[in-house]
Amino acid sequence: MTERPLTDDEAWAAVLRRDRAFDGQFVTGVLSTGIYCRPSCAARHPRRENVRFFATPAEAEAASLRPCKRCSPKDVARDERAVLAAIAAIKAAEEPPALAELAEAAGYSPTHFQRVFTRHTGLSPAAYARALREERARAALSDEGTVTDAIYAAGYSAPSRFYDETKGRLGMTASAWANGGKGATIHWAVVDTTLGRMLVAATDKGVCRLSFDEGEEALRARFPKADLVEGGEEFAALLGQVVASVEAPANGFAHIPLDVKGTAFQEACWKALREIPAGETRTYAQIAAAAGNPKAVRAAGSANARNNVAVLIPCHRVIRTGGDLGGYAYGLDIKRELLRREEAGD
């Protein structure tokens, strides 16, 4: 998925929003003061006629501009190197490194490094380490002979550490993951909505599937060894909330629990999607940046495509840089109508 360069109008809009997602993608030159800044700089906005945009700090300095002391735009590259080094250290360590240790290696204070790391990845170093180990655990649970072997293969020092860290987040039990969902109970229903027939399925943790024009056969193909139960009293209450949120998406749906799984980057992308206000859209490049890797535009598109819970993880709010709606798994008519309802406040 190739994104064209930002136009000056798009860059200026990012500056007016002080959008951190664009830090590192360009710098803002202020010709009247002779400085250049990050798009997110907290300083007072200059007049538009005094602004020129540059792709890199080097280009700005070649135009005789100097870096802003308030936002330190040249540190963006340093921050990125520090975060990448920390990620490598976390991946290589048997036990997650302490925040102080990671910060010292980067040359930052622990508090500042925590902010830098979170801004780039969407997760704190500790949360990133947990997500990485959970991701390894899911892979190992599919490959190892026993659950215990899988837990140790994922880097946990003991089974108790695995259960303590993943309680409430994995949704299905470790044994269920190892056996393709065997032992997990998923309640489901297909209901009529103004957008068409909608499939909703949920574990006891939350919604694990929301799609249009699918039924039991598609759900069984996705969870072949789970115990699929149509309906249910408790599920009916959740289903009512889901239908109401789909019919009126502008009212929000953060209160609806989800049970979704992905890589650390995919989950960061899904988190970024849920943070887009109703009535607004973002590009794939903006989602990649918000998820901590501005260059991973194609991977952000893949995370969008792997979203199992339509509407509640609002991938319909992602458009192409030029403003084109792009694609949608359930058709552009549904995407267009969801966006219309959100913009209208319906």
PDB file of N, CA, C and O in Angstrom, residues 44-115:
ATOM      1  N   ARG A  44       3.226  28.628  20.316  1.00  0.00           N
ATOM      2  CA  ARG A  44       2.140  29.308  19.623  1.00  0.00           C
ATOM      3  C   ARG A  44       2.277  29.145  18.112  1.00  0.00           C
ATOM      4  O   ARG A  44       3.383  29.223  17.569  1.00  0.00           O
ATOM      5  N   HIS A  45       1.171  28.888  17.439  1.00  0.00           N
ATOM      6  CA  HIS A  45       1.233  28.661  15.994  1.00  0.00           C
ATOM      7  C   HIS A  45       1.629  29.932  15.248  1.00  0.00           C
ATOM      8  O   HIS A  45       1.105  31.016  15.553  1.00  0.00           O
ATOM      9  N   PRO A  46       2.510  29.802  14.264  1.00  0.00           N
ATOM     10  CA  PRO A  46       2.881  30.963  13.444  1.00  0.00           C
ATOM     11  C   PRO A  46       1.800  31.257  12.407  1.00  0.00           C
ATOM     12  O   PRO A  46       0.863  30.478  12.226  1.00  0.00           O
ATOM     13  N   ARG A  47       1.932  32.380  11.721  1.00  0.00           N
ATOM     14  CA  ARG A  47       1.041  32.665  10.596  1.00  0.00           C
ATOM     15  C   ARG A  47       1.360  31.709   9.456  1.00  0.00           C
ATOM     16  O   ARG A  47       2.523  31.387   9.211  1.00  0.00           O
ATOM     17  N   ARG A  48       0.327  31.278   8.766  1.00  0.00           N
ATOM     18  CA  ARG A  48       0.523  30.297   7.685  1.00  0.00           C
ATOM     19  C   ARG A  48       1.476  30.815   6.626  1.00  0.00           C
ATOM     20  O   ARG A  48       2.290  30.054   6.064  1.00  0.00           O
ATOM     21  N   GLU A  49       1.414  32.124   6.341  1.00  0.00           N
ATOM     22  CA  GLU A  49       2.267  32.647   5.264  1.00  0.00           C
ATOM     23  C   GLU A  49       3.748  32.641   5.632  1.00  0.00           C
ATOM     24  O   GLU A  49       4.610  32.777   4.759  1.00  0.00           O
ATOM     25  N   ASN A  50       4.052  32.453   6.922  1.00  0.00           N
ATOM     26  CA  ASN A  50       5.454  32.407   7.366  1.00  0.00           C
ATOM     27  C   ASN A  50       5.998  30.988   7.478  1.00  0.00           C
ATOM     28  O   ASN A  50       7.133  30.802   7.939  1.00  0.00           O
ATOM     29  N   VAL A  51       5.193  30.010   7.065  1.00  0.00           N
ATOM     30  CA  VAL A  51       5.562  28.604   7.261  1.00  0.00           C
ATOM     31  C   VAL A  51       5.979  27.938   5.956  1.00  0.00           C
ATOM     32  O   VAL A  51       5.363  28.160   4.902  1.00  0.00           O
ATOM     33  N   ARG A  52       7.016  27.125   6.057  1.00  0.00           N
ATOM     34  CA  ARG A  52       7.443  26.259   4.948  1.00  0.00           C
ATOM     35  C   ARG A  52       7.743  24.891   5.535  1.00  0.00           C
ATOM     36  O   ARG A  52       8.304  24.786   6.639  1.00  0.00           O
ATOM     37  N   PHE A  53       7.379  23.835   4.825  1.00  0.00           N
ATOM     38  CA  PHE A  53       7.563  22.481   5.331  1.00  0.00           C
ATOM     39  C   PHE A  53       8.789  21.818   4.697  1.00  0.00           C
ATOM     40  O   PHE A  53       9.061  22.006   3.504  1.00  0.00           O
ATOM     41  N   PHE A  54       9.507  21.061   5.520  1.00  0.00           N
ATOM     42  CA  PHE A  54      10.706  20.358   5.073  1.00  0.00           C
ATOM     43  C   PHE A  54      10.600  18.884   5.462  1.00  0.00           C
ATOM     44  O   PHE A  54      10.078  18.557   6.531  1.00  0.00           O
ATOM     45  N   ALA A  55      11.125  18.017   4.620  1.00  0.00           N
ATOM     46  CA  ALA A  55      11.044  16.578   4.877  1.00  0.00           C
ATOM     47  C   ALA A  55      11.927  16.151   6.047  1.00  0.00           C
ATOM     48  O   ALA A  55      11.584  15.230   6.792  1.00  0.00           O
ATOM     49  N   THR A  56      13.059  16.822   6.237  1.00  0.00           N
ATOM     50  CA  THR A  56      14.010  16.426   7.285  1.00  0.00           C
ATOM     51  C   THR A  56      14.601  17.661   7.957  1.00  0.00           C
ATOM     52  O   THR A  56      14.602  18.761   7.390  1.00  0.00           O
ATOM     53  N   PRO A  57      15.148  17.508   9.162  1.00  0.00           N
ATOM     54  CA  PRO A  57      15.853  18.622   9.808  1.00  0.00           C
ATOM     55  C   PRO A  57      17.023  19.125   8.968  1.00  0.00           C
ATOM     56  O   PRO A  57      17.291  20.331   8.939  1.00  0.00           O
ATOM     57  N   ALA A  58      17.703  18.213   8.273  1.00  0.00           N
ATOM     58  CA  ALA A  58      18.842  18.622   7.444  1.00  0.00           C
ATOM     59  C   ALA A  58      18.408  19.600   6.360  1.00  0.00           C
ATOM     60  O   ALA A  58      19.116  20.585   6.066  1.00  0.00           O
ATOM     61  N   GLU A  59      17.265  19.358   5.748  1.00  0.00           N
ATOM     62  CA  GLU A  59      16.771  20.271   4.717  1.00  0.00           C
ATOM     63  C   GLU A  59      16.428  21.626   5.309  1.00  0.00           C
ATOM     64  O   GLU A  59      16.672  22.672   4.687  1.00  0.00           O
ATOM     65  N   ALA A  60      15.852  21.613   6.512  1.00  0.00           N
ATOM     66  CA  ALA A  60      15.522  22.884   7.161  1.00  0.00           C
ATOM     67  C   ALA A  60      16.784  23.670   7.495  1.00  0.00           C
ATOM     68  O   ALA A  60      16.836  24.899   7.313  1.00  0.00           O
ATOM     69  N   GLU A  61      17.812  22.987   7.976  1.00  0.00           N
ATOM     70  CA  GLU A  61      19.052  23.658   8.319  1.00  0.00           C
ATOM     71  C   GLU A  61      19.782  24.151   7.085  1.00  0.00           C
ATOM     72  O   GLU A  61      20.482  25.171   7.121  1.00  0.00           O
ATOM     73  N   ALA A  62      19.602  23.451   5.978  1.00  0.00           N
ATOM     74  CA  ALA A  62      20.192  23.920   4.720  1.00  0.00           C
ATOM     75  C   ALA A  62      19.556  25.230   4.265  1.00  0.00           C
ATOM     76  O   ALA A  62      20.157  25.995   3.498  1.00  0.00           O
ATOM     77  N   ALA A  63      18.345  25.483   4.747  1.00  0.00           N
ATOM     78  CA  ALA A  63      17.647  26.743   4.440  1.00  0.00           C
ATOM     79  C   ALA A  63      17.905  27.776   5.530  1.00  0.00           C
ATOM     80  O   ALA A  63      17.166  28.760   5.656  1.00  0.00           O
ATOM     81  N   SER A  64      18.965  27.540   6.351  1.00  0.00           N
ATOM     82  CA  SER A  64      19.420  28.483   7.381  1.00  0.00           C
ATOM     83  C   SER A  64      18.467  28.584   8.573  1.00  0.00           C
ATOM     84  O   SER A  64      18.432  29.611   9.259  1.00  0.00           O
ATOM     85  N   LEU A  65      17.695  27.538   8.826  1.00  0.00           N
ATOM     86  CA  LEU A  65      16.833  27.503  10.007  1.00  0.00           C
ATOM     87  C   LEU A  65      17.528  26.712  11.114  1.00  0.00           C
ATOM     88  O   LEU A  65      18.331  25.816  10.849  1.00  0.00           O
ATOM     89  N   ARG A  66      17.209  27.036  12.359  1.00  0.00           N
ATOM     90  CA  ARG A  66      17.808  26.336  13.499  1.00  0.00           C
ATOM     91  C   ARG A  66      16.716  25.596  14.274  1.00  0.00           C
ATOM     92  O   ARG A  66      15.546  26.009  14.252  1.00  0.00           O
ATOM     93  N   PRO A  67      17.064  24.515  14.984  1.00  0.00           N
ATOM     94  CA  PRO A  67      16.038  23.724  15.680  1.00  0.00           C
ATOM     95  C   PRO A  67      15.435  24.466  16.858  1.00  0.00           C
ATOM     96  O   PRO A  67      16.117  25.194  17.584  1.00  0.00           O
ATOM     97  N   CYS A  68      14.140  24.258  17.063  1.00  0.00           N
ATOM     98  CA  CYS A  68      13.414  24.840  18.196  1.00  0.00           C
ATOM     99  C   CYS A  68      13.934  24.216  19.494  1.00  0.00           C
ATOM    100  O   CYS A  68      14.057  22.994  19.603  1.00  0.00           O
ATOM    101  N   LYS A  69      14.227  25.040  20.484  1.00  0.00           N
ATOM    102  CA  LYS A  69      14.727  24.524  21.755  1.00  0.00           C
ATOM    103  C   LYS A  69      13.606  23.922  22.602  1.00  0.00           C
ATOM    104  O   LYS A  69      13.862  23.130  23.498  1.00  0.00           O
ATOM    105  N   ARG A  70      12.369  24.298  22.280  1.00  0.00           N
ATOM    106  CA  ARG A  70      11.254  23.810  23.080  1.00  0.00           C
ATOM    107  C   ARG A  70      10.874  22.374  22.733  1.00  0.00           C
ATOM    108  O   ARG A  70      10.638  21.551  23.606  1.00  0.00           O
ATOM    109  N   CYS A  71      10.829  22.061  21.421  1.00  0.00           N
ATOM    110  CA  CYS A  71      10.369  20.719  21.017  1.00  0.00           C
ATOM    111  C   CYS A  71      11.486  19.810  20.526  1.00  0.00           C
ATOM    112  O   CYS A  71      11.254  18.617  20.288  1.00  0.00           O
ATOM    113  N   SER A  72      12.718  20.357  20.354  1.00  0.00           N
ATOM    114  CA  SER A  72      13.889  19.555  19.949  1.00  0.00           C
ATOM    115  C   SER A  72      13.586  18.621  18.780  1.00  0.00           C
ATOM    116  O   SER A  72      13.622  17.386  18.910  1.00  0.00           O
ATOM    117  N   PRO A  73      13.287  19.163  17.606  1.00  0.00           N
ATOM    118  CA  PRO A  73      12.892  18.306  16.474  1.00  0.00           C
ATOM    119  C   PRO A  73      13.974  17.332  16.020  1.00  0.00           C
ATOM    120  O   PRO A  73      13.657  16.292  15.459  1.00  0.00           O
ATOM    121  N   LYS A  74      15.241  17.638  16.284  1.00  0.00           N
ATOM    122  CA  LYS A  74      16.306  16.722  15.865  1.00  0.00           C
ATOM    123  C   LYS A  74      16.347  15.465  16.724  1.00  0.00           C
ATOM    124  O   LYS A  74      16.969  14.475  16.361  1.00  0.00           O
ATOM    125  N   ASP A  75      15.665  15.502  17.885  1.00  0.00           N
ATOM    126  CA  ASP A  75      15.681  14.334  18.766  1.00  0.00           C
ATOM    127  C   ASP A  75      14.742  13.234  18.304  1.00  0.00           C
ATOM    128  O   ASP A  75      14.754  12.141  18.867  1.00  0.00           O
ATOM    129  N   VAL A  76      13.915  13.509  17.296  1.00  0.00           N
ATOM    130  CA  VAL A  76      12.984  12.476  16.834  1.00  0.00           C
ATOM    131  C   VAL A  76      13.744  11.238  16.392  1.00  0.00           C
ATOM    132  O   VAL A  76      13.409  10.111  16.742  1.00  0.00           O
ATOM    133  N   ALA A  77      14.802  11.431  15.600  1.00  0.00           N
ATOM    134  CA  ALA A  77      15.600  10.290  15.126  1.00  0.00           C
ATOM    135  C   ALA A  77      16.285   9.601  16.306  1.00  0.00           C
ATOM    136  O   ALA A  77      16.366   8.370  16.357  1.00  0.00           O
ATOM    137  N   ARG A  78      16.777  10.396  17.259  1.00  0.00           N
ATOM    138  CA  ARG A  78      17.416   9.810  18.442  1.00  0.00           C
ATOM    139  C   ARG A  78      16.402   8.993  19.238  1.00  0.00           C
ATOM    140  O   ARG A  78      16.703   7.891  19.712  1.00  0.00           O
ATOM    141  N   ASP A  79      15.202   9.540  19.388  1.00  0.00           N
ATOM    142  CA  ASP A  79      14.145   8.818  20.108  1.00  0.00           C
ATOM    143  C   ASP A  79      13.843   7.494  19.429  1.00  0.00           C
ATOM    144  O   ASP A  79      13.688   6.459  20.087  1.00  0.00           O
ATOM    145  N   GLU A  80      13.751   7.525  18.096  1.00  0.00           N
ATOM    146  CA  GLU A  80      13.427   6.299  17.359  1.00  0.00           C
ATOM    147  C   GLU A  80      14.517   5.250  17.555  1.00  0.00           C
ATOM    148  O   GLU A  80      14.232   4.074  17.771  1.00  0.00           O
ATOM    149  N   ARG A  81      15.783   5.680  17.498  1.00  0.00           N
ATOM    150  CA  ARG A  81      16.891   4.734  17.718  1.00  0.00           C
ATOM    151  C   ARG A  81      16.834   4.157  19.131  1.00  0.00           C
ATOM    152  O   ARG A  81      17.068   2.968  19.340  1.00  0.00           O
ATOM    153  N   ALA A  82      16.506   5.001  20.097  1.00  0.00           N
ATOM    154  CA  ALA A  82      16.438   4.540  21.487  1.00  0.00           C
ATOM    155  C   ALA A  82      15.325   3.518  21.671  1.00  0.00           C
ATOM    156  O   ALA A  82      15.498   2.505  22.355  1.00  0.00           O
ATOM    157  N   VAL A  83      14.192   3.770  21.048  1.00  0.00           N
ATOM    158  CA  VAL A  83      13.069   2.843  21.171  1.00  0.00           C
ATOM    159  C   VAL A  83      13.392   1.520  20.485  1.00  0.00           C
ATOM    160  O   VAL A  83      13.106   0.442  21.024  1.00  0.00           O
ATOM    161  N   LEU A  84      13.971   1.583  19.294  1.00  0.00           N
ATOM    162  CA  LEU A  84      14.328   0.348  18.580  1.00  0.00           C
ATOM    163  C   LEU A  84      15.341  -0.471  19.376  1.00  0.00           C
ATOM    164  O   LEU A  84      15.254  -1.709  19.427  1.00  0.00           O
ATOM    165  N   ALA A  85      16.309   0.216  20.009  1.00  0.00           N
ATOM    166  CA  ALA A  85      17.297  -0.495  20.831  1.00  0.00           C
ATOM    167  C   ALA A  85      16.623  -1.142  22.040  1.00  0.00           C
ATOM    168  O   ALA A  85      16.952  -2.269  22.424  1.00  0.00           O
ATOM    169  N   ALA A  86      15.662  -0.429  22.636  1.00  0.00           N
ATOM    170  CA  ALA A  86      14.952  -0.988  23.791  1.00  0.00           C
ATOM    171  C   ALA A  86      14.126  -2.201  23.384  1.00  0.00           C
ATOM    172  O   ALA A  86      14.074  -3.199  24.114  1.00  0.00           O
ATOM    173  N   ILE A  87      13.476  -2.117  22.240  1.00  0.00           N
ATOM    174  CA  ILE A  87      12.682  -3.257  21.758  1.00  0.00           C
ATOM    175  C   ILE A  87      13.579  -4.470  21.546  1.00  0.00           C
ATOM    176  O   ILE A  87      13.232  -5.598  21.913  1.00  0.00           O
ATOM    177  N   ALA A  88      14.760  -4.243  20.963  1.00  0.00           N
ATOM    178  CA  ALA A  88      15.708  -5.343  20.753  1.00  0.00           C
ATOM    179  C   ALA A  88      16.144  -5.942  22.086  1.00  0.00           C
ATOM    180  O   ALA A  88      16.262  -7.163  22.225  1.00  0.00           O
ATOM    181  N   ALA A  89      16.373  -5.080  23.083  1.00  0.00           N
ATOM    182  CA  ALA A  89      16.781  -5.565  24.406  1.00  0.00           C
ATOM    183  C   ALA A  89      15.667  -6.372  25.065  1.00  0.00           C
ATOM    184  O   ALA A  89      15.920  -7.410  25.688  1.00  0.00           O
ATOM    185  N   ILE A  90      14.431  -5.904  24.912  1.00  0.00           N
ATOM    186  CA  ILE A  90      13.292  -6.620  25.495  1.00  0.00           C
ATOM    187  C   ILE A  90      13.139  -7.992  24.843  1.00  0.00           C
ATOM    188  O   ILE A  90      12.892  -8.999  25.511  1.00  0.00           O
ATOM    189  N   LYS A  91      13.297  -8.037  23.515  1.00  0.00           N
ATOM    190  CA  LYS A  91      13.157  -9.305  22.800  1.00  0.00           C
ATOM    191  C   LYS A  91      14.250 -10.297  23.160  1.00  0.00           C
ATOM    192  O   LYS A  91      14.018 -11.508  23.187  1.00  0.00           O
ATOM    193  N   ALA A  92      15.441  -9.783  23.443  1.00  0.00           N
ATOM    194  CA  ALA A  92      16.585 -10.677  23.708  1.00  0.00           C
ATOM    195  C   ALA A  92      16.652 -11.144  25.150  1.00  0.00           C
ATOM    196  O   ALA A  92      17.293 -12.157  25.452  1.00  0.00           O
ATOM    197  N   ALA A  93      15.993 -10.424  26.060  1.00  0.00           N
ATOM    198  CA  ALA A  93      16.122 -10.726  27.491  1.00  0.00           C
ATOM    199  C   ALA A  93      15.228 -11.885  27.914  1.00  0.00           C
ATOM    200  O   ALA A  93      14.123 -12.052  27.398  1.00  0.00           O
ATOM    201  N   GLU A  94      15.720 -12.702  28.843  1.00  0.00           N
ATOM    202  CA  GLU A  94      14.903 -13.779  29.395  1.00  0.00           C
ATOM    203  C   GLU A  94      13.823 -13.217  30.309  1.00  0.00           C
ATOM    204  O   GLU A  94      12.700 -13.701  30.330  1.00  0.00           O
ATOM    205  N   GLU A  95      14.183 -12.190  31.080  1.00  0.00           N
ATOM    206  CA  GLU A  95      13.228 -11.486  31.935  1.00  0.00           C
ATOM    207  C   GLU A  95      13.143 -10.041  31.438  1.00  0.00           C
ATOM    208  O   GLU A  95      14.157  -9.468  31.039  1.00  0.00           O
ATOM    209  N   PRO A  96      11.964  -9.437  31.420  1.00  0.00           N
ATOM    210  CA  PRO A  96      11.833  -8.064  30.923  1.00  0.00           C
ATOM    211  C   PRO A  96      12.775  -7.117  31.654  1.00  0.00           C
ATOM    212  O   PRO A  96      12.801  -7.082  32.890  1.00  0.00           O
ATOM    213  N   PRO A  97      13.585  -6.327  30.935  1.00  0.00           N
ATOM    214  CA  PRO A  97      14.493  -5.379  31.586  1.00  0.00           C
ATOM    215  C   PRO A  97      13.706  -4.312  32.357  1.00  0.00           C
ATOM    216  O   PRO A  97      12.600  -3.940  31.981  1.00  0.00           O
ATOM    217  N   ALA A  98      14.278  -3.804  33.424  1.00  0.00           N
ATOM    218  CA  ALA A  98      13.641  -2.748  34.202  1.00  0.00           C
ATOM    219  C   ALA A  98      13.648  -1.448  33.412  1.00  0.00           C
ATOM    220  O   ALA A  98      14.528  -1.212  32.567  1.00  0.00           O
ATOM    221  N   LEU A  99      12.678  -0.597  33.683  1.00  0.00           N
ATOM    222  CA  LEU A  99      12.590   0.690  33.001  1.00  0.00           C
ATOM    223  C   LEU A  99      13.868   1.495  33.184  1.00  0.00           C
ATOM    224  O   LEU A  99      14.378   2.103  32.229  1.00  0.00           O
ATOM    225  N   ALA A 100      14.419   1.503  34.399  1.00  0.00           N
ATOM    226  CA  ALA A 100      15.640   2.268  34.676  1.00  0.00           C
ATOM    227  C   ALA A 100      16.800   1.774  33.820  1.00  0.00           C
ATOM    228  O   ALA A 100      17.621   2.575  33.338  1.00  0.00           O
ATOM    229  N   GLU A 101      16.871   0.475  33.633  1.00  0.00           N
ATOM    230  CA  GLU A 101      17.941  -0.116  32.817  1.00  0.00           C
ATOM    231  C   GLU A 101      17.817   0.310  31.357  1.00  0.00           C
ATOM    232  O   GLU A 101      18.803   0.697  30.714  1.00  0.00           O
ATOM    233  N   LEU A 102      16.609   0.266  30.831  1.00  0.00           N
ATOM    234  CA  LEU A 102      16.384   0.678  29.443  1.00  0.00           C
ATOM    235  C   LEU A 102      16.667   2.167  29.269  1.00  0.00           C
ATOM    236  O   LEU A 102      17.258   2.588  28.266  1.00  0.00           O
ATOM    237  N   ALA A 103      16.232   2.968  30.231  1.00  0.00           N
ATOM    238  CA  ALA A 103      16.427   4.416  30.147  1.00  0.00           C
ATOM    239  C   ALA A 103      17.900   4.785  30.215  1.00  0.00           C
ATOM    240  O   ALA A 103      18.380   5.652  29.466  1.00  0.00           O
ATOM    241  N   GLU A 104      18.639   4.109  31.078  1.00  0.00           N
ATOM    242  CA  GLU A 104      20.074   4.391  31.201  1.00  0.00           C
ATOM    243  C   GLU A 104      20.797   4.077  29.891  1.00  0.00           C
ATOM    244  O   GLU A 104      21.673   4.845  29.457  1.00  0.00           O
ATOM    245  N   ALA A 105      20.427   2.965  29.255  1.00  0.00           N
ATOM    246  CA  ALA A 105      21.055   2.603  27.983  1.00  0.00           C
ATOM    247  C   ALA A 105      20.768   3.648  26.904  1.00  0.00           C
ATOM    248  O   ALA A 105      21.595   3.893  26.025  1.00  0.00           O
ATOM    249  N   ALA A 106      19.592   4.279  26.975  1.00  0.00           N
ATOM    250  CA  ALA A 106      19.218   5.284  25.987  1.00  0.00           C
ATOM    251  C   ALA A 106      19.768   6.662  26.315  1.00  0.00           C
ATOM    252  O   ALA A 106      19.769   7.551  25.458  1.00  0.00           O
ATOM    253  N   GLY A 107      20.212   6.854  27.569  1.00  0.00           N
ATOM    254  CA  GLY A 107      20.707   8.158  27.976  1.00  0.00           C
ATOM    255  C   GLY A 107      19.605   9.116  28.383  1.00  0.00           C
ATOM    256  O   GLY A 107      19.789  10.339  28.353  1.00  0.00           O
ATOM    257  N   TYR A 108      18.440   8.568  28.764  1.00  0.00           N
ATOM    258  CA  TYR A 108      17.303   9.382  29.180  1.00  0.00           C
ATOM    259  C   TYR A 108      16.980   9.087  30.646  1.00  0.00           C
ATOM    260  O   TYR A 108      17.362   8.052  31.190  1.00  0.00           O
ATOM    261  N   SER A 109      16.217   9.982  31.260  1.00  0.00           N
ATOM    262  CA  SER A 109      15.676   9.669  32.583  1.00  0.00           C
ATOM    263  C   SER A 109      14.569   8.637  32.403  1.00  0.00           C
ATOM    264  O   SER A 109      13.949   8.564  31.326  1.00  0.00           O
ATOM    265  N   PRO A 110      14.282   7.830  33.426  1.00  0.00           N
ATOM    266  CA  PRO A 110      13.212   6.826  33.300  1.00  0.00           C
ATOM    267  C   PRO A 110      11.867   7.435  32.907  1.00  0.00           C
ATOM    268  O   PRO A 110      11.150   6.897  32.065  1.00  0.00           O
ATOM    269  N   THR A 111      11.510   8.569  33.516  1.00  0.00           N
ATOM    270  CA  THR A 111      10.218   9.195  33.218  1.00  0.00           C
ATOM    271  C   THR A 111      10.148   9.643  31.763  1.00  0.00           C
ATOM    272  O   THR A 111       9.145   9.406  31.071  1.00  0.00           O
ATOM    273  N   HIS A 112      11.220  10.280  31.288  1.00  0.00           N
ATOM    274  CA  HIS A 112      11.222  10.759  29.905  1.00  0.00           C
ATOM    275  C   HIS A 112      11.218   9.584  28.929  1.00  0.00           C
ATOM    276  O   HIS A 112      10.498   9.598  27.924  1.00  0.00           O
ATOM    277  N   PHE A 113      11.999   8.543  29.230  1.00  0.00           N
ATOM    278  CA  PHE A 113      12.045   7.403  28.310  1.00  0.00           C
ATOM    279  C   PHE A 113      10.699   6.689  28.257  1.00  0.00           C
ATOM    280  O   PHE A 113      10.289   6.220  27.193  1.00  0.00           O
ATOM    281  N   GLN A 114      10.009   6.594  29.384  1.00  0.00           N
ATOM    282  CA  GLN A 114       8.671   5.987  29.393  1.00  0.00           C
ATOM    283  C   GLN A 114       7.748   6.740  28.426  1.00  0.00           C
ATOM    284  O   GLN A 114       7.000   6.135  27.662  1.00  0.00           O
ATOM    285  N   ARG A 115       7.798   8.088  28.463  1.00  0.00           N
ATOM    286  CA  ARG A 115       6.972   8.890  27.557  1.00  0.00           C
ATOM    287  C   ARG A 115       7.366   8.660  26.105  1.00  0.00           C
ATOM    288  O   ARG A 115       6.510   8.520  25.225  1.00  0.00           O
TER     289      ARG A 115
END
